């Protein structure tokens, strides 16, 4: 072992030490985690907003008028899960949970990639396409795989009772966030003695308030994001490059 450890490697080793010593580790993830899997950030440099009308795709009023618009657009970035790879971030977070380090994962993402990466306790505060339901008929449910097969075949997932298009349980503009998931997210954030804030600029509420709950309960926050966040000055460690940090953590886990 000739060469001296690079500063970044030292910092990642220090982060791994924190992860191992944490009693209640929680992660909060945003769009930056998905962009590593080729999913575009809604608001970032190569964001969906540049060439796709995300406001319209996820607008509840518009969906009720014309659900085929959502299904037509979302086919290529939500229902094509088989074509997407979990990134090193998803995989390492899944492994950290499997080894008992990570207690909960709060995400703003709706792409199911954390589940693909092996995470089980995923709290999806912006909802999830894992379930589709009828806006009219109580109790009608269709799971992701069944809905995705229909969407990929160019069909709409429809309610067997009333024939209307089913809606994914993603929170659309004009809808309330899922109350149970939010309560759970707040509770986990308060219990966390260490929160990893990953790929989010902490500008969208209520996700942005989660690390505040951790800090107010006496916990520590580590931030990994390629843009500044309002909480950078309160983080015990701050990194820019998610890929580099998680390749480093992967090496710590396997080495
Ligand atoms: Zn129905």
XYZ file of C-alpha atoms and ligand atoms in Angstrom:
256
model
C 0.000 0.000 0.000
C 2.416 2.637 -1.246
C 0.407 5.668 -2.238
C -1.142 7.808 0.407
C -4.917 7.785 0.556
C -6.560 10.548 -1.443
C -8.547 13.105 0.551
C -11.795 12.009 -1.097
C -11.117 8.356 -0.209
C -10.437 9.379 3.391
C -13.696 11.289 3.497
C -15.597 8.308 2.095
C -13.927 6.002 4.631
C -15.010 8.457 7.333
C -18.565 8.364 5.946
C -18.535 4.552 5.987
C -17.470 4.708 9.640
C -20.436 6.945 10.409
C -22.766 4.544 8.587
C -21.443 1.575 10.577
C -21.726 3.403 13.882
C -25.191 4.871 13.312
C -27.955 3.424 15.456
C -30.759 4.546 13.181
C -29.591 5.348 9.662
C -32.148 6.812 7.253
C -31.659 7.929 3.639
C -33.595 10.600 1.766
C -33.307 10.401 -2.017
C -34.333 12.656 -4.877
C -34.122 12.849 -8.635
C -30.309 12.994 -8.690
C -30.240 9.323 -7.683
C -32.344 8.364 -10.698
C -30.344 10.324 -13.258
C -27.508 7.824 -12.731
C -29.852 5.210 -14.194
C -30.523 7.386 -17.215
C -33.776 8.792 -15.885
C -33.889 12.485 -16.428
C -34.268 14.891 -13.579
C -37.502 16.849 -13.929
C -35.840 20.147 -13.217
C -32.113 19.600 -13.812
C -29.967 20.569 -16.755
C -31.250 17.741 -18.975
C -34.628 17.901 -17.323
C -37.904 16.613 -18.596
C -39.253 20.140 -18.456
C -37.064 21.053 -21.389
C -38.795 18.844 -23.900
C -41.739 17.284 -22.126
C -44.658 18.865 -20.398
C -44.336 17.251 -16.955
C -46.843 19.698 -15.497
C -49.390 18.336 -17.947
C -48.390 14.652 -17.678
C -48.892 14.706 -13.906
C -51.860 17.091 -13.753
C -54.907 15.472 -12.140
C -57.453 17.619 -13.999
C -55.820 16.813 -17.289
C -55.581 13.115 -16.424
C -59.307 12.947 -15.768
C -59.996 14.527 -19.173
C -57.510 12.461 -21.135
C -55.708 9.624 -19.311
C -54.164 8.408 -22.567
C -51.826 11.427 -22.539
C -50.200 10.323 -19.263
C -49.950 6.683 -20.352
C -48.569 7.654 -23.745
C -45.843 9.820 -22.221
C -45.047 7.754 -19.131
C -44.635 4.539 -21.110
C -41.063 5.479 -21.900
C -39.906 6.522 -18.432
C -42.085 4.786 -15.838
C -43.403 1.570 -17.412
C -40.124 0.530 -19.073
C -38.621 -0.681 -15.773
C -37.195 -3.821 -17.402
C -34.979 -1.638 -19.592
C -33.602 0.322 -16.643
C -30.713 -0.656 -14.412
C -30.482 0.062 -10.713
C -27.441 2.321 -10.262
C -24.603 1.836 -7.782
C -26.518 4.156 -5.422
C -29.668 1.992 -5.515
C -27.641 -1.209 -5.143
C -25.478 -0.001 -2.243
C -28.544 1.353 -0.401
C -30.209 -2.053 -0.876
C -27.108 -3.774 0.488
C -26.883 -1.384 3.462
C -30.460 -2.320 4.364
C -29.800 -6.038 3.890
C -26.843 -5.806 6.279
C -28.969 -4.037 8.869
C -27.325 -0.613 8.629
C -30.088 1.262 6.806
C -33.415 1.348 8.651
C -35.559 3.311 6.210
C -35.345 4.962 2.823
C -37.488 8.007 2.102
C -37.734 8.866 -1.585
C -39.266 11.538 -3.789
C -38.747 9.281 -6.797
C -41.531 7.377 -8.519
C -39.422 5.062 -10.674
C -39.359 1.925 -8.450
C -35.571 1.709 -8.892
C -34.881 1.484 -5.144
C -37.008 -1.671 -5.059
C -35.097 -2.940 -8.089
C -31.877 -2.224 -6.183
C -33.006 -4.462 -3.314
C -34.483 -1.932 -0.865
C -37.512 -3.194 1.065
C -38.451 -0.391 3.451
C -39.061 2.347 0.869
C -41.245 5.269 1.910
C -42.501 6.914 -1.284
C -43.635 10.383 -0.277
C -44.685 11.394 -3.797
C -46.661 8.203 -4.234
C -45.824 5.258 -6.452
C -46.874 3.523 -9.656
C -46.692 0.156 -7.884
C -50.484 0.379 -7.519
C -53.139 1.643 -9.917
C -56.653 2.360 -8.717
C -60.025 3.573 -9.973
C -60.920 7.176 -9.142
C -64.594 6.103 -9.009
C -64.800 2.545 -7.688
C -63.517 1.785 -4.212
C -61.319 -1.265 -3.844
C -60.293 -1.670 -7.492
C -56.519 -2.227 -7.683
C -54.040 -3.253 -10.352
C -50.360 -3.838 -9.627
C -47.472 -2.331 -11.578
C -46.567 -5.381 -13.654
C -50.081 -5.886 -14.958
C -50.515 -2.171 -15.727
C -47.073 -1.957 -17.340
C -47.788 -4.900 -19.667
C -50.935 -3.136 -20.891
C -49.180 0.221 -21.305
C -46.353 -1.390 -23.254
C -48.948 -3.006 -25.515
C -50.410 0.433 -26.186
C -53.498 -0.140 -24.049
C -54.836 1.670 -20.992
C -55.193 -0.172 -17.685
C -58.951 -0.048 -17.149
C -61.334 -0.551 -14.264
C -63.157 -3.896 -14.583
C -66.237 -2.338 -12.958
C -66.735 1.005 -14.738
C -64.311 0.788 -17.660
C -62.531 4.053 -16.852
C -58.752 4.287 -17.024
C -57.052 3.491 -13.725
C -54.783 6.090 -12.160
C -51.321 5.282 -10.825
C -50.941 6.013 -7.101
C -48.335 8.648 -7.985
C -49.177 12.024 -6.465
C -50.205 14.289 -9.351
C -50.210 18.081 -9.299
C -53.464 19.039 -7.626
C -53.514 16.003 -5.313
C -52.479 15.619 -1.678
C -49.357 13.673 -0.786
C -49.975 10.247 0.778
C -50.603 10.969 4.466
C -49.405 7.598 5.788
C -46.116 7.796 3.909
C -45.566 11.361 5.131
C -46.235 10.440 8.756
C -43.838 7.527 8.484
C -41.197 9.711 6.825
C -41.388 12.319 9.593
C -41.200 9.636 12.274
C -38.156 7.968 10.663
C -36.468 11.359 10.217
C -36.971 12.165 13.899
C -35.618 8.754 14.937
C -32.559 9.051 12.685
C -29.219 9.729 14.330
C -27.758 9.898 10.819
C -29.536 10.900 7.613
C -27.976 10.592 4.170
C -29.444 13.253 1.882
C -28.834 12.013 -1.666
C -29.453 13.672 -5.002
C -31.907 16.289 -3.815
C -31.423 20.031 -3.626
C -33.883 20.261 -0.709
C -36.082 22.810 -2.429
C -39.340 20.824 -2.645
C -41.423 20.548 0.516
C -42.183 18.482 2.493
C -39.174 16.370 1.467
C -36.907 19.324 2.192
C -38.025 19.440 5.821
C -37.039 15.807 6.606
C -33.375 16.566 7.443
C -34.631 19.395 9.677
C -36.486 16.820 11.791
C -33.269 14.819 12.101
C -31.186 17.866 13.051
C -33.761 19.092 15.583
C -33.769 15.654 17.239
C -29.997 15.850 17.615
C -29.090 13.698 14.615
C -26.462 14.358 11.971
C -26.911 14.932 8.259
C -24.593 14.040 5.365
C -25.366 15.623 1.985
C -24.356 14.262 -1.424
C -25.649 16.446 -4.248
C -24.195 18.100 -7.324
C -25.846 21.406 -6.482
C -25.838 23.472 -3.276
C -28.613 22.908 -0.739
C -29.927 25.231 1.995
C -28.602 22.811 4.656
C -25.007 22.450 3.415
C -23.655 24.488 6.323
C -25.289 22.136 8.837
C -24.039 18.895 7.272
C -21.248 16.976 9.045
C -20.016 15.932 5.607
C -20.801 17.257 2.155
C -19.981 15.626 -1.219
C -20.779 16.557 -4.837
C -20.501 13.320 -6.763
C -23.020 10.575 -5.941
C -21.408 8.049 -8.277
C -17.951 8.523 -6.768
C -19.192 8.365 -3.168
C -21.218 5.212 -3.751
C -18.472 3.460 -5.731
C -16.317 4.231 -2.683
C -18.918 2.872 -0.260
C -19.326 -0.220 -2.443
C -15.561 -0.793 -2.155
C -15.810 -0.398 1.644
C -18.645 -2.970 1.734
C -16.868 -5.522 -0.436
C -13.322 -4.874 0.755
Zn -64.163 2.011 -11.755
